[in-house]
Amino acid sequence: MAQPVLSRRTMIGGFSALALAGLVGCSRDPVASGSPTTSASASDVTYQLSWTHSVQFGGTYLAQDRGLFREQGLNVRLAPGGPNVAGDANTVSGSALMNISVADGVARSNAEGADLVIIGAQYQKSPVTILSLAEAPLTEPRDLIGRKIGVAGTDTPGLSAFLAINNLGEDQVTFVPSQYDPAVLTAGQVDGLYCFYNDLPVALSVQGIEGHSMLLADFGYNPMSQTYTVRRDSLTDPAKRDLIVRLFRGDAQGWQLYRDDPQAAAQLTVEAYPDAGLDLAAQRKQADVQLDIMYSPTTDQYGFGWFTDEQIDENLKLFELLGISGGTRELWDHSVLDEVYANGPTA
């Protein structure tokens, strides 16, 4: 029997399927391990990233490199994610103080026994997109009618939900099972590919292939992504809560630096992780592209990582459509954001 195809997105949270994964190994480079000059009195914390090292986490790398975590009295271990890392599970077990996840993944984890809380969101828009070639662009939902769309099996509920939100039936679109590979698009096997806006479109662009990205968030499908996720009981423990607030504050400061100079983050990423096989041109392009989904008038007014009641309502409706039972308004806690930005939108 063939093994199910796991998409990059479904591996970000993944409490149950990977709950028994081993503890994440710690990189030994300067950014991942913290400065050797860190004060012995600093508190050691593990911050679990959602995927393997890339400029996707550029603001966090800047916070580490520029000493922003150290200024908060923290010695931060940045643990990379990946296909065999269960980020939510690492926070549940206590091996990580905080992890980056996705709202629907956190809800699924809670439905299976976790008690996690979302305290912020790095992305203001979901990165999920339908990628097509510029010569035959899919620019709006109705353009999908009669087309073949490549989608990993675990992402088909998301595509189905997007169609339903836009009053389209699944019988109007052909779902083509595919792995996370743009080759099916460039070879003409599909007309569009369900993927991440700041990932495969960038890879094609660097190869000189122009594509068109239709962000699903622009058409009603906007699951909260890159969520700061912690254990609920950590927020009620004064000592752990203090660490969470300091960790979030340092990270937010790093992302403020990122917005000012994303290219510095790209350069740092490539230099800090020479074994990750990162291409500088691709990292530079990705660093610029993801500005579109990370910052908004909301973050300008309230602060990086902010989320609103309207976003919560939107996600709860989406959970119903996806058949997710672990999501209630209690899945979100705004108190850390309120504390960090008590004096304005700068952490």
Rosetta silent file (secondary structure, phi, psi, omega in degrees, C-alpha in Angstrom):
SEQUENCE: MAQPVLSRRTMIGGFSALALAGLVGCSRDPVASGSPTTSASASDVTYQLSWTHSVQFGGTYLAQDRGLFREQGLNVRLAPGGPNVAGDANTVSGSALMNISVADGVARSNAEGADLVIIGAQYQKSPVTILSLAEAPLTEPRDLIGRKIGVAGTDTPGLSAFLAINNLGEDQVTFVPSQYDPAVLTAGQVDGLYCFYNDLPVALSVQGIEGHSMLLADFGYNPMSQTYTVRRDSLTDPAKRDLIVRLFRGDAQGWQLYRDDPQAAAQLTVEAYPDAGLDLAAQRKQADVQLDIMYSPTTDQYGFGWFTDEQIDENLKLFELLGISGGTRELWDHSVLDEVYANGPTA
SCORE:     score description
SCORE:     0.000 S_00000001
   1 L     0.000  131.956 -178.638    0.000    0.000    0.000 S_00000001
   2 L   -67.791  145.401  177.902    1.371    3.393   -0.969 S_00000001
   3 L   -76.671  142.923  178.736    2.244    5.780    1.818 S_00000001
   4 L   -65.124  145.460  178.142    0.092    8.942    2.037 S_00000001
   5 L   -81.121  125.579  177.279    1.690   12.098    0.722 S_00000001
   6 L   -97.454  127.567  176.325    2.375   14.607    3.467 S_00000001
   7 L   -82.628  160.204  176.563    2.339   18.251    2.452 S_00000001
   8 L   -57.831  -40.431 -174.552    4.729   20.743    3.941 S_00000001
   9 H   -65.633  -42.581 -175.945    1.803   22.560    5.529 S_00000001
  10 H   -71.000  -14.819  178.130    0.322   19.562    7.321 S_00000001
  11 H   -84.545   -9.473 -174.798    3.670   18.800    8.915 S_00000001
  12 L   -66.769  -46.093 -179.572    3.824   22.188   10.642 S_00000001
  13 L   -92.347  -80.199  169.074    1.510   21.307   13.524 S_00000001
  14 L    56.549   62.003 -178.983    0.979   17.555   13.494 S_00000001
  15 L   -72.734  -53.594 -170.892    0.337   16.609   17.138 S_00000001
  16 L   -77.057  -45.572 -172.876   -1.004   13.084   16.814 S_00000001
  17 L   -63.428  -30.843 -176.437    0.706   11.708   13.715 S_00000001
  18 L  -121.912   23.326 -172.245    4.171   12.591   14.939 S_00000001
  19 L   -62.628  -22.018 -178.044    3.601   12.807   18.666 S_00000001
  20 L   -97.872   11.645  179.558    6.248   10.227   19.398 S_00000001
  21 L   -60.798  149.187  179.809    8.956   11.986   17.375 S_00000001
  22 L   -68.586  164.839  178.426   12.299   12.329   19.118 S_00000001
  23 L   -63.481  145.292 -175.726   13.464   15.569   20.644 S_00000001
  24 L   -70.939  133.804  177.061   14.742   18.044   18.107 S_00000001
  25 L   -73.236  151.371 -177.773   18.494   18.193   17.688 S_00000001
  26 L  -101.214  126.840  174.910   20.170   21.529   18.249 S_00000001
  27 L   -64.989  155.789 -176.824   22.261   23.108   15.523 S_00000001
  28 L  -108.258   10.637  179.272   25.700   24.196   16.590 S_00000001
  29 L   -80.886  166.029 -173.781   25.982   27.335   14.493 S_00000001
  30 H   -59.191  -40.125 -176.712   26.029   30.772   16.180 S_00000001
  31 H   -69.587  -44.891 -176.242   22.444   31.704   15.353 S_00000001
  32 H   -71.671  -31.001 -172.431   20.847   28.442   16.451 S_00000001
  33 H   -98.277  -11.391 -177.186   22.835   27.991   19.619 S_00000001
  34 L    87.380  160.432 -177.971   23.011   31.526   20.929 S_00000001
  35 L   -71.024  139.403  178.072   26.133   33.544   21.625 S_00000001
  36 L   -67.674  -11.220  179.576   28.816   31.865   23.750 S_00000001
  37 L   -91.542    4.440  179.671   29.071   35.128   25.649 S_00000001
  38 L   -56.457  136.981 -178.151   25.492   34.810   26.923 S_00000001
  39 L   -60.552  140.683  179.179   25.327   35.501   30.638 S_00000001
  40 L   -63.552  -20.343 -179.377   25.203   32.435   32.852 S_00000001
  41 L   -84.619   -5.848  179.282   22.227   34.013   34.599 S_00000001
  42 L   -67.704  149.766  178.891   20.169   34.049   31.393 S_00000001
  43 E   -85.304  131.280  178.016   17.204   31.684   31.226 S_00000001
  44 E   -82.942  127.770  176.647   17.523   28.819   28.730 S_00000001
  45 E  -137.723  150.519  174.815   14.466   28.365   26.505 S_00000001
  46 E  -108.377  129.484 -179.678   13.742   26.338   23.376 S_00000001
  47 E  -115.080  111.251 -174.478   11.838   27.995   20.556 S_00000001
  48 E   -88.984  117.609  177.137   10.521   25.405   18.087 S_00000001
  49 L   -82.156  163.664 -173.260   10.326   26.564   14.472 S_00000001
  50 L   -89.247  -14.214 -178.279    7.772   25.140   12.072 S_00000001
  51 L  -152.876 -179.306  179.416   10.102   24.046    9.294 S_00000001
  52 L   -64.536  160.933 -174.035   13.741   23.623    8.301 S_00000001
  53 L   -61.810  130.969  173.439   15.983   26.669    8.411 S_00000001
  54 L  -166.737  175.764 -178.398   15.356   29.339    5.766 S_00000001
  55 H   -67.812   -5.804  170.998   14.664   33.058    5.587 S_00000001
  56 H   -52.367  -28.387  179.808   11.062   32.168    6.417 S_00000001
  57 H  -110.740   26.953 -173.217   12.332   32.691    9.980 S_00000001
  58 H   -57.357  -38.067  179.423   14.572   35.631    9.137 S_00000001
  59 H   -65.653  -36.291  177.156   13.235   37.955   11.813 S_00000001
  60 H   -66.864  -40.833  177.293   13.918   35.349   14.486 S_00000001
  61 H   -63.286  -38.405  177.255   17.463   34.904   13.223 S_00000001
  62 H   -64.408  -40.354  178.622   17.972   38.670   13.401 S_00000001
  63 H   -60.671  -39.384  178.864   16.696   38.687   16.980 S_00000001
  64 H   -70.651  -47.864 -175.440   19.254   36.026   17.853 S_00000001
  65 H   -66.860  -36.688 -176.775   22.120   37.558   15.898 S_00000001
  66 L   -88.803    4.788  175.601   21.560   41.121   17.109 S_00000001
  67 L    78.331   17.852 -177.296   21.309   40.097   20.751 S_00000001
  68 H   -70.365  -34.595  175.118   17.632   40.966   21.175 S_00000001
  69 H   -69.290  -40.165  179.215   16.896   37.742   23.035 S_00000001
  70 H   -62.605  -36.601  177.125   19.924   38.282   25.259 S_00000001
  71 H   -62.883  -24.305  176.820   18.618   41.759   26.075 S_00000001
  72 L   -88.982    6.166 -179.981   15.510   40.005   27.335 S_00000001
  73 L    74.975   30.226 -176.436   17.634   37.804   29.604 S_00000001
  74 E  -121.718  141.794  168.683   17.165   34.724   27.445 S_00000001
  75 E  -109.410  101.113 -169.059   19.503   32.132   25.999 S_00000001
  76 E   -98.441  126.499  171.614   17.352   30.889   23.131 S_00000001
  77 E   -96.568  119.368  178.136   17.809   27.588   21.374 S_00000001
  78 E   -92.913  110.766 -177.556   16.203   27.709   17.924 S_00000001
  79 E   -96.343  119.880 -179.985   15.052   24.185   17.075 S_00000001
  80 L   -69.915  150.377  173.744   14.430   23.559   13.369 S_00000001
  81 L   -94.553 -161.108 -179.716   11.283   21.811   12.252 S_00000001
  82 L   151.388 -177.304 -174.227   10.829   19.452    9.333 S_00000001
  83 L   -64.024  -19.839 -179.386    8.923   16.399    8.120 S_00000001
  84 L  -112.312   19.276 -178.974    9.776   14.354   11.211 S_00000001
  85 L  -116.698  125.758  177.867    9.259   17.076   13.814 S_00000001
  86 L  -100.418   93.685 -174.159    5.956   17.506   15.635 S_00000001
  87 H   -59.567  -48.000  179.520    6.085   21.117   16.765 S_00000001
  88 H   -60.332  -41.343 -178.479    2.879   21.120   18.781 S_00000001
  89 H   -63.682  -35.626  179.151    3.882   17.865   20.467 S_00000001
  90 H   -66.518  -34.415  175.877    7.234   19.334   21.511 S_00000001
  91 H   -72.959  -40.772  177.888    5.449   22.190   23.251 S_00000001
  92 H   -58.888  -42.257 -177.246    2.955   19.820   24.865 S_00000001
  93 H   -73.304  -17.009 -177.858    5.809   17.680   26.204 S_00000001
  94 L    92.496    0.788  178.088    7.617   20.712   27.578 S_00000001
  95 L   -74.868  -17.286  172.865   10.696   20.269   25.392 S_00000001
  96 L  -129.128  140.807  176.197    9.853   23.625   23.789 S_00000001
  97 L   -75.391  -35.565 -176.584    8.458   26.691   25.538 S_00000001
  98 E  -150.308  147.340  175.785    6.831   27.943   22.343 S_00000001
  99 E  -135.601  162.070  175.192    6.431   26.724   18.786 S_00000001
 100 E   -98.284  129.828 -174.344    5.292   28.081   15.463 S_00000001
 101 E  -142.216 -156.857  173.125    2.242   26.276   14.104 S_00000001
 102 E  -133.536  149.149 -172.202   -1.029   26.898   12.227 S_00000001
 103 H   -59.532  -44.202 -178.748   -4.416   27.564   13.803 S_00000001
 104 H   -69.070  -30.581  175.230   -6.207   24.547   12.331 S_00000001
 105 H   -67.606  -40.309  177.730   -3.284   22.324   13.323 S_00000001
 106 H   -64.317  -40.867  178.524   -3.436   23.622   16.902 S_00000001
 107 H   -61.796  -41.600  178.138   -7.187   23.009   16.961 S_00000001
 108 H   -64.934  -39.720  177.880   -6.658   19.433   15.802 S_00000001
 109 H   -60.593  -44.043 -179.885   -3.992   18.938   18.465 S_00000001
 110 H   -66.030  -34.102  177.953   -6.394   20.156   21.144 S_00000001
 111 H   -64.080  -22.333 -177.791   -9.112   17.869   19.837 S_00000001
 112 L  -104.805   14.970  171.186   -6.713   14.991   20.521 S_00000001
 113 L   116.759   -8.905  177.041   -5.854   15.972   24.078 S_00000001
 114 L   -75.925  165.793  175.201   -3.451   18.904   23.927 S_00000001
 115 L  -136.517   71.593 -175.963   -4.266   22.163   25.681 S_00000001
 116 E  -101.415  157.576 -178.876   -2.476   24.726   23.552 S_00000001
 117 E  -134.108  139.603  175.017   -3.140   28.423   23.093 S_00000001
 118 E   -92.835  125.601 -177.514   -2.333   30.779   20.221 S_00000001
 119 E  -112.341   -2.443  179.044   -0.862   34.059   21.472 S_00000001
 120 E  -178.732  169.809 -178.910    0.043   35.702   18.165 S_00000001
 121 E  -140.990  121.753  179.709    0.325   35.170   14.410 S_00000001
 122 L   -69.599  -35.639 -178.342    3.327   35.959   12.240 S_00000001
 123 L   -98.100  130.282  173.194    1.308   35.878    9.017 S_00000001
 124 L   -83.253  -24.588  174.222   -1.553   38.285    8.453 S_00000001
 125 L  -124.834  141.573  173.736   -2.502   36.316    5.356 S_00000001
 126 L   -61.483  139.963  179.527   -2.319   32.579    4.878 S_00000001
 127 L   -79.517   -2.220 -176.958    0.520   31.731    2.455 S_00000001
 128 E   -65.852  132.331 -176.943   -1.600   29.128    0.652 S_00000001
 129 E  -142.610  161.634  166.353   -1.874   29.939   -3.031 S_00000001
 130 E  -103.421  113.419 -179.004   -2.803   28.452   -6.383 S_00000001
 131 E   -93.068  128.239  175.145    0.298   28.786   -8.533 S_00000001
 132 E  -130.183  170.098  177.889   -0.159   28.886  -12.305 S_00000001
 133 E   -81.248  144.531 -176.971    2.109   29.856  -15.172 S_00000001
 134 L   -59.317  -28.216 -178.973    2.102   33.519  -16.184 S_00000001
 135 L   -75.214  -15.772  177.758    1.226   32.541  -19.743 S_00000001
 136 L  -144.044   65.207 -171.656   -2.007   30.900  -18.517 S_00000001
 137 L   -72.729  143.446  169.460   -2.778   32.578  -15.186 S_00000001
 138 L  -102.414  110.514 -169.867   -5.556   31.561  -12.812 S_00000001
 139 L  -108.449  -15.673  179.319   -6.514   34.874  -11.260 S_00000001
 140 L  -149.443  162.024 -174.847   -9.841   34.230   -9.520 S_00000001
 141 H   -52.845  -40.191 -176.876  -11.750   31.232   -8.182 S_00000001
 142 H   -65.994  -17.800  176.657  -13.956   30.823  -11.266 S_00000001
 143 H   -67.965  -14.722 -179.355  -10.820   30.369  -13.359 S_00000001
 144 H   -79.471  -14.833 -177.502  -10.455   26.958  -11.694 S_00000001
 145 L   -61.573  126.468  179.058  -13.601   25.623  -13.390 S_00000001
 146 L    77.515    6.382 -177.383  -12.677   22.824  -15.761 S_00000001
 147 L  -103.814  160.837  175.416   -9.002   22.984  -14.742 S_00000001
 148 E   -98.690  125.257 -178.836   -6.638   20.443  -13.246 S_00000001
 149 E  -118.645  121.332  176.566   -5.211   21.478   -9.874 S_00000001
 150 E   -76.665  130.266 -177.425   -2.303   19.633   -8.315 S_00000001
 151 E  -153.008  135.061  175.011   -2.784   19.125   -4.595 S_00000001
 152 L   -65.887  148.247 -175.331   -1.290   16.832   -1.964 S_00000001
 153 H   -55.335  -39.167 -178.282   -3.816   14.423   -0.513 S_00000001
 154 H   -74.001  -11.812  178.296   -3.669   15.953    2.954 S_00000001
 155 H   -98.698   -2.556 -178.793   -4.382   19.399    1.490 S_00000001
 156 H   -61.511  -34.256  175.819   -7.519   18.410   -0.396 S_00000001
 157 H   -60.376  -36.676  178.363   -9.802   19.489    2.498 S_00000001
 158 H   -65.014  -44.656  178.187   -8.340   22.979    2.230 S_00000001
 159 H   -64.845  -39.875  177.356   -8.912   23.147   -1.504 S_00000001
 160 H   -61.653  -42.527  179.437  -12.421   21.766   -1.033 S_00000001
 161 H   -64.549  -41.387  178.166  -13.148   24.414    1.595 S_00000001
 162 H   -59.861  -43.204  178.472  -11.844   27.156   -0.686 S_00000001
 163 H   -63.533  -43.679 -179.111  -14.171   25.998   -3.463 S_00000001
 164 H   -62.984  -42.340  178.856  -17.139   25.852   -1.082 S_00000001
 165 H   -59.037  -32.065 -177.022  -16.446   29.349    0.240 S_00000001
 166 L  -102.983   20.836  174.130  -16.523   30.588   -3.347 S_00000001
 167 L    57.894   39.566  175.781  -19.663   28.648   -4.290 S_00000001
 168 L  -116.657  145.719  179.093  -17.872   26.191   -6.528 S_00000001
 169 L   -95.253  153.104  179.314  -18.395   22.438   -6.515 S_00000001
 170 H   -64.779  -24.256  179.287  -15.659   19.837   -6.399 S_00000001
 171 H   -74.081   -8.011  179.165  -17.105   18.339   -9.585 S_00000001
 172 H   -91.208   -8.291 -177.617  -16.158   21.553  -11.389 S_00000001
 173 L  -132.303  139.210  176.721  -12.434   21.109  -10.720 S_00000001
 174 E   -93.662  118.271  177.149  -10.184   18.105  -11.284 S_00000001
 175 E   -84.811  123.109  178.430   -8.014   17.316   -8.259 S_00000001
 176 E  -110.861  111.793  179.406   -4.701   15.811   -9.354 S_00000001
 177 E   -58.496  129.859 -179.045   -2.779   14.101   -6.512 S_00000001
 178 L  -151.958  154.569  172.933    0.718   15.494   -6.471 S_00000001
 179 L   -84.746  176.506 -175.614    3.665   15.922   -4.201 S_00000001
 180 L   -78.500   73.978 -172.581    5.055   19.345   -3.345 S_00000001
 181 L  -144.986  121.767 -178.422    6.838   19.690   -6.693 S_00000001
 182 L   -71.947   -6.320 -177.818    6.380   22.401   -9.360 S_00000001
 183 H   -59.703  -33.964 -179.753    7.459   19.958  -12.095 S_00000001
 184 H   -65.893  -27.766  178.195    3.850   18.847  -12.622 S_00000001
 185 H   -79.019  -48.921 -177.849    2.976   22.466  -13.426 S_00000001
 186 H   -67.360  -24.593  178.453    5.905   23.238  -15.705 S_00000001
 187 L   -85.371   -3.596  177.930    5.360   19.923  -17.525 S_00000001
 188 L    80.859   12.882  179.465    1.749   20.848  -18.233 S_00000001
 189 L   -75.962  -23.385  176.346    0.256   18.006  -16.215 S_00000001
 190 L  -135.744  161.968  177.680   -1.806   20.485  -14.183 S_00000001
 191 L   -94.109  -19.847  179.801   -3.074   24.027  -14.718 S_00000001
 192 E  -154.416  159.316 -177.315   -2.434   25.109  -11.149 S_00000001
 193 E  -133.690  128.151  177.719   -0.652   23.910   -8.025 S_00000001
 194 E   -78.412  114.721 -174.860   -1.762   24.268   -4.396 S_00000001
 195 E  -157.646 -165.385 -179.693    1.335   25.476   -2.554 S_00000001
 196 E  -100.665  134.904 -177.882    2.877   28.268   -0.461 S_00000001
 197 L   -57.344  -38.051 -175.316    3.146   31.805   -1.816 S_00000001
 198 L   -99.590   26.655 -176.410    6.636   32.367   -0.390 S_00000001
 199 L  -132.871  -91.455 -174.760    8.047   29.026   -1.497 S_00000001
 200 H   -61.426  -37.901  175.413    7.454   27.315   -4.870 S_00000001
 201 H   -59.237  -35.430  177.520    6.581   30.529   -6.759 S_00000001
 202 H   -67.274  -43.795 -179.395    9.930   31.891   -5.607 S_00000001
 203 H   -59.763  -41.152  178.228   11.737   28.734   -6.709 S_00000001
 204 H   -66.571  -43.114 -178.356   10.251   29.031  -10.198 S_00000001
 205 H   -59.683  -42.471  179.870   11.046   32.728  -10.424 S_00000001
 206 H   -64.129  -28.370  177.460   14.703   32.143   -9.576 S_00000001
 207 L   -82.707    0.293  179.778   14.794   29.587  -12.414 S_00000001
 208 L    86.563   11.638  179.153   13.486   32.243  -14.798 S_00000001
 209 L  -103.049  116.610 -177.847    9.966   30.787  -14.990 S_00000001
 210 L   -85.489  130.794  178.619    7.305   33.390  -14.371 S_00000001
 211 E  -122.751  176.716  174.341    4.221   32.293  -12.522 S_00000001
 212 E  -127.285  129.745  179.677    1.067   33.812  -11.114 S_00000001
 213 E  -106.437  124.419  173.585    0.023   33.327   -7.493 S_00000001
 214 E  -103.924  100.174  179.551   -3.619   33.536   -6.496 S_00000001
 215 E   -65.730  124.436 -179.200   -3.589   33.928   -2.729 S_00000001
 216 H   -66.780  -26.240  178.635   -6.540   32.018   -1.326 S_00000001
 217 H   -62.623  -26.250  179.199   -6.718   34.517    1.539 S_00000001
 218 H   -75.689   -7.582 -178.515   -7.819   37.153   -0.971 S_00000001
 219 H  -130.368   37.832  167.938  -10.875   35.037   -1.712 S_00000001
 220 L    93.549   -7.583 -179.327  -12.107   34.080    1.747 S_00000001
 221 L  -108.821   99.083 -172.248   -9.817   31.193    2.729 S_00000001
 222 L  -137.134   65.686  175.670   -7.470   32.554    5.379 S_00000001
 223 L   -63.062  135.736 -178.322   -6.507   30.045    8.089 S_00000001
 224 L   -62.672  129.027 -171.267   -4.300   31.760   10.659 S_00000001
 225 E  -124.566  156.712 -178.142   -0.721   30.766    9.893 S_00000001
 226 E    53.034   55.366 -175.787    2.667   30.786   11.600 S_00000001
 227 E   -85.426  137.842  170.476    1.009   31.049   14.982 S_00000001
 228 E   -74.913  118.239 -170.699    2.918   31.564   18.226 S_00000001
 229 E  -126.398  131.714 -179.117    1.712   28.591   20.247 S_00000001
 230 E  -137.229  167.277  172.879    2.208   27.777   23.953 S_00000001
 231 E   -73.597  141.934 -179.280    0.715   25.540   26.608 S_00000001
 232 H   -61.547  -39.476 -177.707   -2.268   27.059   28.358 S_00000001
 233 H   -71.845  -16.406  175.527   -0.872   26.268   31.781 S_00000001
 234 H   -70.149  -27.908  179.286    2.342   28.105   30.879 S_00000001
 235 H   -77.052  -21.775  179.268    0.355   31.336   30.739 S_00000001
 236 H   -95.189   -8.519  175.001   -0.980   30.799   34.245 S_00000001
 237 L   -90.642  112.410 -174.144    2.457   29.974   35.666 S_00000001
 238 H   -53.005  -41.640 -177.803    4.013   33.398   36.489 S_00000001
 239 H   -67.876  -45.992 -179.786    7.588   32.296   35.793 S_00000001
 240 H   -68.979  -38.176  178.099    6.816   30.627   32.455 S_00000001
 241 H   -60.319  -41.559  178.959    4.518   33.444   31.405 S_00000001
 242 H   -60.740  -41.403  177.755    7.319   35.919   32.011 S_00000001
 243 H   -63.609  -41.376  179.676    9.621   33.856   29.776 S_00000001
 244 H   -62.483  -45.205 -179.705    6.959   33.713   27.052 S_00000001
 245 H   -61.303  -43.939 -179.518    6.445   37.478   27.138 S_00000001
 246 H   -67.638  -38.659  178.735   10.179   38.098   26.906 S_00000001
 247 H   -65.225  -44.938  178.968   10.598   35.558   24.111 S_00000001
 248 H   -63.471  -43.230 -178.300    7.741   37.050   22.116 S_00000001
 249 H   -61.026  -46.736  178.708    9.024   40.592   22.664 S_00000001
 250 H   -61.864  -41.437 -180.000   12.521   39.736   21.436 S_00000001
 251 H   -64.630  -45.462  179.715   11.139   37.893   18.431 S_00000001
 252 H   -60.661  -38.346  176.883    8.811   40.762   17.503 S_00000001
 253 H   -63.203  -37.414  176.741   11.741   43.181   17.680 S_00000001
 254 H   -64.086  -39.473  179.567   13.624   40.932   15.279 S_00000001
 255 H   -72.611  -25.699  172.668   10.727   40.976   12.840 S_00000001
 256 H   -67.595  -38.550  174.917   10.606   44.763   13.056 S_00000001
 257 H   -65.422  -38.941 -179.769   14.256   44.783   11.950 S_00000001
 258 H   -58.587  -44.288 -178.372   13.383   42.322    9.191 S_00000001
 259 H   -61.672  -35.951  179.576   10.803   44.667    7.728 S_00000001
 260 H   -70.978  -31.949 -175.694   13.391   47.434    7.562 S_00000001
 261 L  -151.756   74.528 -179.392   16.000   45.253    5.841 S_00000001
 262 H   -62.885  -27.109 -179.320   14.814   41.834    4.626 S_00000001
 263 H   -68.179  -32.302  175.409   17.967   41.427    2.551 S_00000001
 264 H   -63.482  -37.008  178.556   20.098   41.485    5.703 S_00000001
 265 H   -67.107  -38.887  178.925   17.991   38.591    6.989 S_00000001
 266 H   -63.652  -45.168  179.546   18.537   36.648    3.761 S_00000001
 267 H   -62.307  -44.433  179.339   22.297   37.131    3.948 S_00000001
 268 H   -61.316  -42.708 -177.962   22.369   36.134    7.612 S_00000001
 269 H   -60.072  -47.648 -178.405   20.315   33.013    6.967 S_00000001
 270 H   -65.381  -40.251 -179.513   22.621   31.708    4.260 S_00000001
 271 H   -71.062  -36.682 -176.034   25.737   32.459    6.282 S_00000001
 272 H   -76.160  -26.489 -175.978   24.373   30.992    9.524 S_00000001
 273 L  -124.999   66.157 -176.854   23.147   27.734    7.977 S_00000001
 274 H   -64.348  -21.216 -178.822   25.737   26.689    5.389 S_00000001
 275 H   -89.013   -0.352 -176.636   24.632   23.051    5.594 S_00000001
 276 H   -84.649   -5.500  178.456   21.006   23.836    4.716 S_00000001
 277 L    68.366   32.588 -175.676   21.712   24.012    0.981 S_00000001
 278 L   -85.306  138.750  177.069   20.185   27.473    0.692 S_00000001
 279 L   -95.808  125.271 -174.678   20.540   29.533   -2.476 S_00000001
 280 H   -60.651  -41.788 -179.933   21.205   33.209   -1.749 S_00000001
 281 H   -61.014  -42.744  179.076   19.222   34.466   -4.745 S_00000001
 282 H   -66.888  -40.281  179.694   16.200   32.407   -3.715 S_00000001
 283 H   -65.771  -37.785  177.161   16.500   33.504   -0.097 S_00000001
 284 H   -63.683  -43.934  179.642   16.681   37.155   -1.167 S_00000001
 285 H   -64.912  -44.997  179.788   13.575   36.775   -3.306 S_00000001
 286 H   -62.850  -38.181 -179.174   11.683   34.948   -0.577 S_00000001
 287 H   -59.245  -39.078  179.134   12.675   37.583    1.967 S_00000001
 288 H   -75.959  -42.057 -175.111   10.966   40.264   -0.120 S_00000001
 289 H   -61.091  -41.943 -173.536    7.956   38.187   -1.160 S_00000001
 290 L   -74.676   -7.311  172.175    6.843   37.268    2.337 S_00000001
 291 H   -57.454  -32.990 -176.847    6.581   40.920    3.340 S_00000001
 292 H   -61.345  -30.289 -173.212    3.223   40.808    1.543 S_00000001
 293 H  -108.355   -6.730 -175.911    1.724   38.350    3.995 S_00000001
 294 H   -98.455  -24.640 -174.019    3.450   39.286    7.267 S_00000001
 295 L  -125.833  150.395 -174.661    2.635   42.972    7.613 S_00000001
 296 L  -159.480  172.249  173.215   -0.595   44.902    7.219 S_00000001
 297 H   -55.659  -29.934  178.311   -2.379   48.056    8.384 S_00000001
 298 H   -65.729  -46.500  179.370   -3.346   46.016   11.459 S_00000001
 299 H   -69.357  -31.040  176.075    0.273   45.322   12.411 S_00000001
 300 H   -62.541  -39.664 -175.433    1.155   48.940   11.656 S_00000001
 301 H   -81.948  -37.002 -170.650   -1.481   50.107   14.097 S_00000001
 302 H  -115.104  -27.673 -179.582   -1.190   47.481   16.824 S_00000001
 303 L   130.359  154.452 -179.653    2.090   45.578   16.458 S_00000001
 304 L   -62.024  137.534  178.589    3.672   42.580   14.757 S_00000001
 305 L    87.700    0.702 -176.747    1.866   39.301   15.364 S_00000001
 306 L   -66.287  147.886  169.750   -1.455   40.967   16.199 S_00000001
 307 L  -137.231  155.434 -174.148   -4.754   39.222   15.561 S_00000001
 308 L  -113.201  166.880  175.192   -8.313   40.508   15.783 S_00000001
 309 H   -62.025  -34.586  179.349  -11.670   39.153   16.915 S_00000001
 310 H   -63.873  -38.322  177.494  -12.724   39.171   13.270 S_00000001
 311 H   -66.594  -37.220  177.084   -9.837   36.848   12.397 S_00000001
 312 H   -63.233  -47.134  179.749  -10.861   34.494   15.188 S_00000001
 313 H   -59.554  -41.546  179.659  -14.449   34.419   13.922 S_00000001
 314 H   -62.066  -40.959 -179.310  -13.230   33.755   10.397 S_00000001
 315 H   -72.370  -36.519  177.575  -11.116   30.838   11.557 S_00000001
 316 H   -63.236  -38.645  176.257  -13.876   29.326   13.687 S_00000001
 317 H   -64.922  -38.024  178.832  -16.157   29.309   10.635 S_00000001
 318 H   -66.870  -39.107  177.484  -13.391   27.669    8.656 S_00000001
 319 H   -58.376  -41.439  178.922  -12.961   24.992   11.353 S_00000001
 320 H   -61.296  -43.162 -178.897  -16.643   24.125   10.973 S_00000001
 321 H   -65.589  -34.307 -179.332  -16.229   23.818    7.220 S_00000001
 322 H   -86.835   -5.463  179.736  -13.176   21.586    7.679 S_00000001
 323 L    73.674   30.351 -179.777  -14.880   19.464   10.332 S_00000001
 324 L   -92.881  125.401 -174.426  -12.372   20.378   13.053 S_00000001
 325 L   -97.021   -9.261 -172.393  -13.797   19.935   16.547 S_00000001
 326 L   -91.648   12.809 -176.362  -10.959   21.309   18.677 S_00000001
 327 L  -111.075  122.846  171.300  -11.473   24.991   18.010 S_00000001
 328 L  -134.594  176.188  179.034  -13.288   27.441   20.274 S_00000001
 329 H   -62.219  -23.882  179.102  -12.630   31.084   21.096 S_00000001
 330 H   -71.047   -6.467  176.339  -10.532   29.843   24.018 S_00000001
 331 H   -66.886  -21.395 -178.371   -7.985   28.612   21.479 S_00000001
 332 E  -112.452  143.457  175.645   -6.698   32.199   21.363 S_00000001
 333 L  -133.715  121.255 -173.059   -5.303   34.338   24.191 S_00000001
 334 L   -94.420   -1.010 -168.513   -4.635   38.022   23.527 S_00000001
 335 H   -68.410  -32.245  178.823   -3.022   38.877   26.854 S_00000001
 336 H   -68.639  -43.572  175.762    0.616   38.564   25.738 S_00000001
 337 H   -58.772  -44.607 -179.117    0.023   40.891   22.788 S_00000001
 338 H   -61.679  -38.064 -179.982   -1.739   43.339   25.076 S_00000001
 339 H   -72.025  -46.300 -176.535    1.189   43.313   27.495 S_00000001
 340 H   -65.442  -36.964 -176.749    3.961   43.583   24.909 S_00000001
 341 L  -105.596   28.652 -177.893    2.264   46.409   23.021 S_00000001
 342 L   -59.048  -29.410 -177.340    0.801   48.244   26.011 S_00000001
 343 L  -107.816   15.398  178.414    2.647   51.436   24.967 S_00000001
 344 L   129.633  178.099 -171.032    2.170   51.160   21.218 S_00000001
 345 L   -75.975    3.631  176.777    3.000   48.971   18.196 S_00000001
 346 L  -104.094  122.431 -175.178    6.747   48.732   18.858 S_00000001
 347 L   -65.612    0.000    0.000    7.704   45.826   21.087 S_00000001
